[in-house]
Amino acid sequence: MSSALFVGKNGLIRHELREAPAYTKPSAPLQSRTAYAAAHVVPKQLGDNVPGAPADIDWDTTLQYRHHLWSWGLGVADAMDTAQRNMGLDPVATRELIKRSAAEARSVNGALVVGVNTDHIEDEVISLDAVVDAYTSQLHFAEEQGAGVVLMASRHLARAAADADDYRRVYSKVLSRASRPVILHWLGAAFDPLLDAYFGSKHFQEAATTALDIVADNAGVVSGIKMSLLDARKEIHVRELLPATATMFTGDDFNYVDLIAGDANGHSDALLGAFAALGPSASAALQALDAGDPDSYRRILGPTEELSRKIFESPTYHYKTGVAFLSWLNGHQAAFSMIGGLHAARSLPHLSELVRLADAAGALEQPQLAAERWNSLLSLNGIN
């Protein structure tokens, strides 16, 4: 057994971590659900990854983590929010990440989609035509690499659009230039406050109507939509109104267990930052669904949801720190560090709770290593 110190309300608590679950990698592709894990990036240990500096990435370790996810039968969603898009991952590093990940995906026939945005444009305010051109530039680059595309919500579009019709026009123009199916992304204000009125309204029903119109009007190009509103009822509402040509990909890191399981009217597939931290558990749960065993699916994945809720607690956009922290605990990177210095975005009590919940959820792949690393971090901070 491996002993770890937790930070409790009344002081330190010593706890014995449970053994790692005996999950096995799938011998065939997952069938019942499509699942992408939105992966993070790992900085160079000696890189100058301070706030505002260009990202200095450890490419070997970063790409090894994608191979880890592919080995468990999951797809990878890259250059998305989890990779610190707009929070340390600059445009040059974004292009390099897409290029390298696409090459690695081809080498193992791994499923890959990548984020396409307008964020290489430095000016905060640009015209709607410039938004279209910016989207198109990134879209064509991603397609040239052979990657699938997630058309991310654009801050530029949110600033420039006067109403819902502007969203319809911009998306239609961009999608008309796509040469393969595209997934849309509705990112909620919890992840990015600048997107509070995305799709033209702060009122959900009005915004949902616009999003659904865009999907229907571009049915030959839009293969699905990823919803990251952290509200299961809103996702189900849109899911039930989607045309048969489009798939709902849950981005709800609070409620994914029920959303993926589904109901009599359908289910959501997955494109989740949480799955980057939970690769083996996610794979094992989906393998259970493939085997027609929904009880085991819930037994495996159910306990991970409390962990995910902690990772994604307010301020939600700092969830990337928890993903990198668990990657470090599980031995996938040598140091608990992030580009932009973002590893400092969560407190020791928060990280302590992540260790406790990861242990309870069976999400620690090497408990002894996790205990050693966590205890050493506490010691570094004067706690022993």
Tab-separated table of C-alpha atoms in Angstrom:
chain	number	residue	atom	x	y	z
A	1	MET	CA	0.000	0.000	0.000
A	2	SER	CA	1.049	3.635	-0.583
A	3	SER	CA	0.620	6.253	2.103
A	4	ALA	CA	-0.229	9.851	1.194
A	5	LEU	CA	-0.913	12.982	3.219
A	6	PHE	CA	-4.169	14.835	2.611
A	7	VAL	CA	-4.901	18.375	3.653
A	8	GLY	CA	-8.037	18.178	5.800
A	9	LYS	CA	-10.115	20.864	7.531
A	10	ASN	CA	-8.448	20.067	10.852
A	11	GLY	CA	-4.921	19.486	9.581
A	12	LEU	CA	-3.059	16.705	7.825
A	13	ILE	CA	-4.543	13.239	7.402
A	14	ARG	CA	-2.500	10.193	6.399
A	15	HIS	CA	-4.300	7.850	4.033
A	16	GLU	CA	-3.450	4.567	2.337
A	17	LEU	CA	-4.121	4.724	-1.390
A	18	ARG	CA	-6.022	1.871	-2.980
A	19	GLU	CA	-4.453	-0.411	-5.561
A	20	ALA	CA	-4.851	0.571	-9.196
A	21	PRO	CA	-7.815	-1.096	-10.951
A	22	ALA	CA	-6.880	-3.923	-13.290
A	23	TYR	CA	-8.187	-2.295	-16.463
A	24	THR	CA	-7.127	-3.757	-19.802
A	25	LYS	CA	-6.632	-2.011	-23.105
A	26	PRO	CA	-9.182	-2.825	-25.817
A	27	SER	CA	-8.264	-5.414	-28.400
A	28	ALA	CA	-10.521	-3.802	-31.013
A	29	PRO	CA	-11.835	-0.291	-31.658
A	30	LEU	CA	-14.517	0.964	-29.263
A	31	GLN	CA	-17.937	0.576	-30.835
A	32	SER	CA	-20.842	1.848	-28.766
A	33	ARG	CA	-19.642	5.447	-28.429
A	34	THR	CA	-17.172	7.745	-30.144
A	35	ALA	CA	-14.914	9.286	-27.522
A	36	TYR	CA	-12.230	11.940	-27.834
A	37	ALA	CA	-10.005	13.039	-24.966
A	38	ALA	CA	-8.998	16.695	-25.208
A	39	ALA	CA	-5.280	16.457	-24.417
A	40	HIS	CA	-2.933	18.880	-22.650
A	41	VAL	CA	0.630	19.892	-23.513
A	42	VAL	CA	3.770	19.336	-21.449
A	43	PRO	CA	6.400	22.100	-21.196
A	44	LYS	CA	10.144	21.634	-21.279
A	45	GLN	CA	11.443	21.310	-17.745
A	46	LEU	CA	14.096	23.958	-18.377
A	47	GLY	CA	11.930	26.075	-20.648
A	48	ASP	CA	11.128	29.707	-19.942
A	49	ASN	CA	7.420	28.985	-19.606
A	50	VAL	CA	6.433	32.057	-17.619
A	51	PRO	CA	3.193	34.024	-18.139
A	52	GLY	CA	3.241	35.778	-21.498
A	53	ALA	CA	6.225	33.885	-22.908
A	54	PRO	CA	5.960	31.766	-26.084
A	55	ALA	CA	5.185	28.150	-25.261
A	56	ASP	CA	8.320	26.009	-24.984
A	57	ILE	CA	6.933	22.496	-25.316
A	58	ASP	CA	8.461	19.120	-24.589
A	59	TRP	CA	7.291	17.564	-27.831
A	60	ASP	CA	8.364	13.995	-27.078
A	61	THR	CA	6.445	13.842	-23.792
A	62	THR	CA	3.466	15.730	-25.194
A	63	LEU	CA	3.129	13.314	-28.095
A	64	GLN	CA	3.739	10.270	-25.888
A	65	TYR	CA	0.655	11.299	-23.940
A	66	ARG	CA	-1.407	11.206	-27.119
A	67	HIS	CA	-0.104	7.697	-27.785
A	68	HIS	CA	-1.161	6.781	-24.240
A	69	LEU	CA	-4.720	7.890	-25.017
A	70	TRP	CA	-4.786	6.175	-28.412
A	71	SER	CA	-3.534	2.946	-26.820
A	72	TRP	CA	-6.696	2.896	-24.696
A	73	GLY	CA	-8.894	3.170	-27.786
A	74	LEU	CA	-9.734	6.846	-27.322
A	75	GLY	CA	-9.497	9.510	-29.966
A	76	VAL	CA	-7.544	12.691	-29.279
A	77	ALA	CA	-8.915	16.216	-29.566
A	78	ASP	CA	-5.882	18.461	-29.869
A	79	ALA	CA	-5.110	22.168	-29.864
A	80	MET	CA	-8.306	22.731	-27.900
A	81	ASP	CA	-8.936	24.473	-24.575
A	82	THR	CA	-7.226	21.682	-22.624
A	83	ALA	CA	-4.015	22.388	-24.533
A	84	GLN	CA	-4.217	25.917	-23.061
A	85	ARG	CA	-5.501	27.566	-26.208
A	86	ASN	CA	-5.604	31.287	-25.420
A	87	MET	CA	-3.991	30.544	-22.034
A	88	GLY	CA	-0.359	29.964	-22.959
A	89	LEU	CA	-0.481	28.077	-26.278
A	90	ASP	CA	0.487	30.732	-28.809
A	91	PRO	CA	-0.344	30.540	-32.552
A	92	VAL	CA	3.101	29.271	-33.601
A	93	ALA	CA	2.991	26.475	-31.023
A	94	THR	CA	-0.613	25.699	-32.001
A	95	ARG	CA	0.325	25.081	-35.632
A	96	GLU	CA	3.299	22.965	-34.617
A	97	LEU	CA	1.131	20.931	-32.241
A	98	ILE	CA	-1.437	20.248	-34.968
A	99	LYS	CA	1.264	19.264	-37.464
A	100	ARG	CA	3.048	16.937	-35.060
A	101	SER	CA	-0.112	15.353	-33.642
A	102	ALA	CA	-1.473	14.685	-37.106
A	103	ALA	CA	1.748	12.908	-38.094
A	104	GLU	CA	1.641	10.780	-34.932
A	105	ALA	CA	-2.035	9.947	-35.488
A	106	ARG	CA	-1.248	8.686	-38.981
A	107	SER	CA	1.531	6.492	-37.630
A	108	VAL	CA	-0.885	4.504	-35.444
A	109	ASN	CA	-4.173	5.119	-37.263
A	110	GLY	CA	-5.346	7.099	-34.250
A	111	ALA	CA	-8.495	9.206	-34.358
A	112	LEU	CA	-7.690	12.919	-34.218
A	113	VAL	CA	-9.609	16.164	-34.386
A	114	VAL	CA	-8.021	19.564	-33.837
A	115	GLY	CA	-9.278	22.985	-32.903
A	116	VAL	CA	-9.662	25.659	-35.564
A	117	ASN	CA	-10.151	29.231	-34.421
A	118	THR	CA	-9.302	32.833	-35.334
A	119	ASP	CA	-6.836	33.396	-32.507
A	120	HIS	CA	-3.737	33.936	-34.630
A	121	ILE	CA	-5.068	37.438	-35.334
A	122	GLU	CA	-3.632	39.824	-32.753
A	123	ASP	CA	-6.187	42.613	-33.167
A	124	GLU	CA	-9.076	42.149	-30.775
A	125	VAL	CA	-11.683	43.714	-33.063
A	126	ILE	CA	-11.876	42.703	-36.721
A	127	SER	CA	-14.591	42.647	-39.365
A	128	LEU	CA	-16.863	39.699	-40.030
A	129	ASP	CA	-15.116	39.107	-43.361
A	130	ALA	CA	-11.789	39.018	-41.530
A	131	VAL	CA	-13.259	36.468	-39.110
A	132	VAL	CA	-14.195	34.274	-42.073
A	133	ASP	CA	-10.711	34.588	-43.551
A	134	ALA	CA	-9.043	33.826	-40.203
A	135	TYR	CA	-11.167	30.739	-39.652
A	136	THR	CA	-10.500	29.612	-43.228
A	137	SER	CA	-6.740	29.962	-42.870
A	138	GLN	CA	-6.650	27.675	-39.838
A	139	LEU	CA	-9.234	25.326	-41.356
A	140	HIS	CA	-7.167	24.740	-44.485
A	141	PHE	CA	-3.980	24.250	-42.483
A	142	ALA	CA	-5.637	21.571	-40.326
A	143	GLU	CA	-7.074	19.846	-43.391
A	144	GLU	CA	-3.670	19.891	-45.092
A	145	GLN	CA	-2.289	17.958	-42.127
A	146	GLY	CA	-5.035	15.363	-42.523
A	147	ALA	CA	-6.717	16.167	-39.195
A	148	GLY	CA	-10.406	16.315	-38.450
A	149	VAL	CA	-11.680	19.744	-37.447
A	150	VAL	CA	-13.505	21.210	-34.474
A	151	LEU	CA	-14.628	24.721	-35.354
A	152	MET	CA	-14.080	26.431	-32.025
A	153	ALA	CA	-16.033	29.402	-30.713
A	154	SER	CA	-14.256	32.613	-31.727
A	155	ARG	CA	-13.770	35.626	-29.480
A	156	HIS	CA	-13.406	37.715	-32.634
A	157	LEU	CA	-16.797	36.581	-33.867
A	158	ALA	CA	-18.368	37.203	-30.457
A	159	ARG	CA	-17.120	40.806	-30.575
A	160	ALA	CA	-17.966	41.474	-34.227
A	161	ALA	CA	-21.399	39.870	-34.554
A	162	ALA	CA	-24.343	42.233	-34.124
A	163	ASP	CA	-26.998	39.523	-34.071
A	164	ALA	CA	-27.742	35.853	-34.702
A	165	ASP	CA	-27.826	36.362	-38.475
A	166	ASP	CA	-24.181	37.402	-38.401
A	167	TYR	CA	-23.347	34.033	-36.826
A	168	ARG	CA	-25.361	32.216	-39.483
A	169	ARG	CA	-23.592	34.060	-42.295
A	170	VAL	CA	-20.074	33.631	-40.911
A	171	TYR	CA	-20.491	29.934	-40.183
A	172	SER	CA	-22.082	29.263	-43.569
A	173	LYS	CA	-19.210	30.982	-45.382
A	174	VAL	CA	-16.559	29.139	-43.390
A	175	LEU	CA	-18.270	25.771	-43.688
A	176	SER	CA	-18.652	26.210	-47.445
A	177	ARG	CA	-14.854	26.196	-47.603
A	178	ALA	CA	-14.426	22.927	-45.668
A	179	SER	CA	-13.421	19.869	-47.665
A	180	ARG	CA	-14.463	17.318	-45.011
A	181	PRO	CA	-16.970	17.075	-42.128
A	182	VAL	CA	-16.581	19.548	-39.266
A	183	ILE	CA	-17.668	19.485	-35.608
A	184	LEU	CA	-18.983	22.757	-34.158
A	185	HIS	CA	-18.209	23.827	-30.596
A	186	TRP	CA	-20.463	25.726	-28.205
A	187	LEU	CA	-18.240	26.811	-25.327
A	188	GLY	CA	-19.988	28.252	-22.293
A	189	ALA	CA	-19.086	31.352	-20.328
A	190	ALA	CA	-17.739	29.254	-17.444
A	191	PHE	CA	-14.848	28.309	-19.736
A	192	ASP	CA	-14.513	31.711	-21.397
A	193	PRO	CA	-16.509	34.712	-20.088
A	194	LEU	CA	-16.017	36.512	-23.407
A	195	LEU	CA	-18.326	33.952	-25.042
A	196	ASP	CA	-21.304	34.674	-22.792
A	197	ALA	CA	-23.657	35.622	-25.647
A	198	TYR	CA	-22.317	33.252	-28.269
A	199	PHE	CA	-24.625	32.445	-31.185
A	200	GLY	CA	-26.116	35.906	-30.748
A	201	SER	CA	-27.900	35.792	-27.407
A	202	LYS	CA	-27.449	35.323	-23.665
A	203	HIS	CA	-30.797	33.513	-23.673
A	204	PHE	CA	-30.282	29.798	-24.167
A	205	GLN	CA	-33.366	29.090	-26.293
A	206	GLU	CA	-32.495	31.846	-28.756
A	207	ALA	CA	-28.848	30.795	-28.988
A	208	ALA	CA	-29.853	27.143	-29.360
A	209	THR	CA	-32.157	27.990	-32.249
A	210	THR	CA	-29.301	29.731	-34.036
A	211	ALA	CA	-26.880	26.858	-33.424
A	212	LEU	CA	-29.433	24.329	-34.663
A	213	ASP	CA	-30.118	26.456	-37.750
A	214	ILE	CA	-26.406	26.470	-38.576
A	215	VAL	CA	-26.236	22.688	-38.216
A	216	ALA	CA	-29.352	22.145	-40.365
A	217	ASP	CA	-28.381	24.678	-43.035
A	218	ASN	CA	-24.976	23.017	-43.417
A	219	ALA	CA	-26.032	19.395	-42.972
A	220	GLY	CA	-23.622	18.130	-45.587
A	221	VAL	CA	-20.638	19.547	-43.721
A	222	VAL	CA	-21.479	19.643	-40.008
A	223	SER	CA	-21.064	16.160	-38.576
A	224	GLY	CA	-21.777	17.141	-34.987
A	225	ILE	CA	-21.635	19.718	-32.242
A	226	LYS	CA	-19.696	19.664	-28.967
A	227	MET	CA	-21.585	21.359	-26.138
A	228	SER	CA	-19.645	22.618	-23.129
A	229	LEU	CA	-22.328	24.456	-21.156
A	230	LEU	CA	-22.106	22.267	-18.013
A	231	ASP	CA	-25.883	21.864	-18.067
A	232	ALA	CA	-27.240	18.427	-18.953
A	233	ARG	CA	-30.786	19.659	-19.656
A	234	LYS	CA	-29.561	22.144	-22.239
A	235	GLU	CA	-27.432	19.518	-23.953
A	236	ILE	CA	-30.302	17.043	-24.071
A	237	HIS	CA	-32.603	19.740	-25.489
A	238	VAL	CA	-30.239	20.398	-28.386
A	239	ARG	CA	-29.422	16.714	-28.807
A	240	GLU	CA	-33.070	15.820	-29.327
A	241	LEU	CA	-33.448	18.516	-32.011
A	242	LEU	CA	-30.333	17.707	-34.000
A	243	PRO	CA	-30.875	16.367	-37.533
A	244	ALA	CA	-30.000	12.722	-38.086
A	245	THR	CA	-26.839	13.833	-39.901
A	246	ALA	CA	-25.289	15.335	-36.758
A	247	THR	CA	-23.912	13.842	-33.548
A	248	MET	CA	-23.946	15.386	-30.086
A	249	PHE	CA	-20.526	15.309	-28.445
A	250	THR	CA	-20.790	16.030	-24.769
A	251	GLY	CA	-18.290	18.495	-23.408
A	252	ASP	CA	-20.073	18.501	-20.050
A	253	ASP	CA	-17.386	17.577	-17.548
A	254	PHE	CA	-19.972	17.696	-14.735
A	255	ASN	CA	-22.611	15.314	-16.105
A	256	TYR	CA	-21.008	13.055	-18.710
A	257	VAL	CA	-21.920	9.713	-17.127
A	258	ASP	CA	-25.664	10.023	-17.749
A	259	LEU	CA	-25.242	11.932	-21.008
A	260	ILE	CA	-23.042	9.225	-22.525
A	261	ALA	CA	-25.261	6.455	-21.166
A	262	GLY	CA	-28.235	8.181	-22.783
A	263	ASP	CA	-31.952	7.621	-22.536
A	264	ALA	CA	-34.793	6.333	-24.669
A	265	ASN	CA	-34.353	9.274	-27.049
A	266	GLY	CA	-30.635	8.910	-27.629
A	267	HIS	CA	-27.182	9.452	-26.160
A	268	SER	CA	-24.185	11.746	-26.453
A	269	ASP	CA	-20.772	10.768	-27.696
A	270	ALA	CA	-17.828	12.358	-25.914
A	271	LEU	CA	-15.253	15.066	-26.473
A	272	LEU	CA	-14.040	15.792	-22.977
A	273	GLY	CA	-11.125	17.395	-21.199
A	274	ALA	CA	-11.926	15.113	-18.282
A	275	PHE	CA	-11.130	12.053	-20.390
A	276	ALA	CA	-7.556	13.309	-20.822
A	277	ALA	CA	-7.120	12.764	-17.083
A	278	LEU	CA	-9.167	9.556	-17.014
A	279	GLY	CA	-8.026	7.619	-20.078
A	280	PRO	CA	-7.949	4.077	-18.640
A	281	SER	CA	-11.195	4.562	-16.676
A	282	ALA	CA	-12.992	6.057	-19.669
A	283	SER	CA	-11.811	3.226	-21.903
A	284	ALA	CA	-12.795	0.524	-19.423
A	285	ALA	CA	-16.248	2.037	-18.985
A	286	LEU	CA	-16.854	2.269	-22.725
A	287	GLN	CA	-15.600	-1.283	-23.185
A	288	ALA	CA	-18.290	-2.300	-20.681
A	289	LEU	CA	-20.934	-0.547	-22.787
A	290	ASP	CA	-19.612	-2.384	-25.841
A	291	ALA	CA	-20.071	-5.635	-23.921
A	292	GLY	CA	-23.684	-4.763	-23.092
A	293	ASP	CA	-22.899	-4.194	-19.405
A	294	PRO	CA	-24.258	-0.755	-18.427
A	295	ASP	CA	-23.959	-1.558	-14.717
A	296	SER	CA	-20.189	-1.956	-15.026
A	297	TYR	CA	-20.067	1.201	-17.121
A	298	ARG	CA	-21.615	3.156	-14.255
A	299	ARG	CA	-19.563	1.373	-11.605
A	300	ILE	CA	-16.340	2.360	-13.367
A	301	LEU	CA	-17.166	5.837	-14.656
A	302	GLY	CA	-19.618	6.987	-12.002
A	303	PRO	CA	-17.011	7.708	-9.287
A	304	THR	CA	-14.892	9.731	-11.723
A	305	GLU	CA	-17.554	12.401	-12.046
A	306	GLU	CA	-16.958	13.796	-8.554
A	307	LEU	CA	-13.262	14.031	-9.399
A	308	SER	CA	-14.056	15.788	-12.665
A	309	ARG	CA	-16.357	18.253	-10.922
A	310	LYS	CA	-13.487	19.157	-8.611
A	311	ILE	CA	-11.064	19.543	-11.522
A	312	PHE	CA	-13.535	21.828	-13.302
A	313	GLU	CA	-14.783	23.811	-10.319
A	314	SER	CA	-14.890	27.608	-10.543
A	315	PRO	CA	-12.921	29.283	-11.976
A	316	THR	CA	-13.558	26.544	-14.510
A	317	TYR	CA	-10.977	27.740	-17.048
A	318	HIS	CA	-8.235	26.679	-14.623
A	319	TYR	CA	-9.218	23.029	-14.998
A	320	LYS	CA	-6.127	22.478	-17.130
A	321	THR	CA	-4.063	22.567	-13.940
A	322	GLY	CA	-5.865	19.488	-12.627
A	323	VAL	CA	-5.373	17.604	-15.896
A	324	ALA	CA	-1.620	18.288	-15.856
A	325	PHE	CA	-1.432	17.449	-12.146
A	326	LEU	CA	-2.977	14.009	-12.655
A	327	SER	CA	-0.728	13.409	-15.654
A	328	TRP	CA	2.251	14.064	-13.381
A	329	LEU	CA	0.915	11.900	-10.557
A	330	ASN	CA	0.384	9.061	-13.029
A	331	GLY	CA	3.931	9.248	-14.365
A	332	HIS	CA	3.230	10.699	-17.798
A	333	GLN	CA	5.472	13.728	-17.285
A	334	ALA	CA	8.533	14.320	-15.156
A	335	ALA	CA	7.444	17.569	-13.527
A	336	PHE	CA	4.245	19.249	-12.416
A	337	SER	CA	4.649	22.281	-14.644
A	338	MET	CA	2.652	23.997	-17.375
A	339	ILE	CA	3.190	26.556	-20.087
A	340	GLY	CA	2.401	30.057	-18.921
A	341	GLY	CA	3.134	29.041	-15.336
A	342	LEU	CA	-0.439	27.823	-15.017
A	343	HIS	CA	0.483	25.028	-12.604
A	344	ALA	CA	0.226	27.730	-9.916
A	345	ALA	CA	-3.465	28.322	-10.666
A	346	ARG	CA	-4.776	25.868	-8.042
A	347	SER	CA	-4.046	25.698	-4.312
A	348	LEU	CA	-2.511	22.871	-2.295
A	349	PRO	CA	-5.869	22.104	-0.605
A	350	HIS	CA	-7.456	21.850	-4.071
A	351	LEU	CA	-4.708	19.526	-5.317
A	352	SER	CA	-4.970	17.460	-2.142
A	353	GLU	CA	-8.663	16.914	-2.826
A	354	LEU	CA	-7.812	15.829	-6.360
A	355	VAL	CA	-5.494	13.161	-4.967
A	356	ARG	CA	-8.199	11.932	-2.605
A	357	LEU	CA	-10.893	11.848	-5.276
A	358	ALA	CA	-8.586	10.272	-7.873
A	359	ASP	CA	-7.809	7.531	-5.378
A	360	ALA	CA	-11.506	6.973	-4.655
A	361	ALA	CA	-12.301	6.888	-8.385
A	362	GLY	CA	-9.541	4.424	-9.276
A	363	ALA	CA	-7.870	7.074	-11.437
A	364	LEU	CA	-4.348	6.669	-10.027
A	365	GLU	CA	-2.496	4.403	-12.428
A	366	GLN	CA	0.588	3.999	-10.174
A	367	PRO	CA	-0.501	4.674	-6.569
A	368	GLN	CA	2.970	4.326	-5.089
A	369	LEU	CA	4.442	6.812	-7.553
A	370	ALA	CA	1.485	9.146	-7.011
A	371	ALA	CA	2.030	9.042	-3.241
A	372	GLU	CA	5.747	9.709	-3.599
A	373	ARG	CA	5.212	12.636	-5.939
A	374	TRP	CA	2.394	14.179	-3.916
A	375	ASN	CA	4.252	13.838	-0.630
A	376	SER	CA	7.344	15.389	-2.212
A	377	LEU	CA	5.284	18.374	-3.409
A	378	LEU	CA	3.920	18.844	0.089
A	379	SER	CA	7.443	18.633	1.517
A	380	LEU	CA	8.659	21.228	-0.992
A	381	ASN	CA	5.979	23.527	0.404
A	382	GLY	CA	7.051	22.929	3.973
A	383	ILE	CA	4.403	20.319	4.780
A	384	ASN	CA	5.492	16.920	6.081
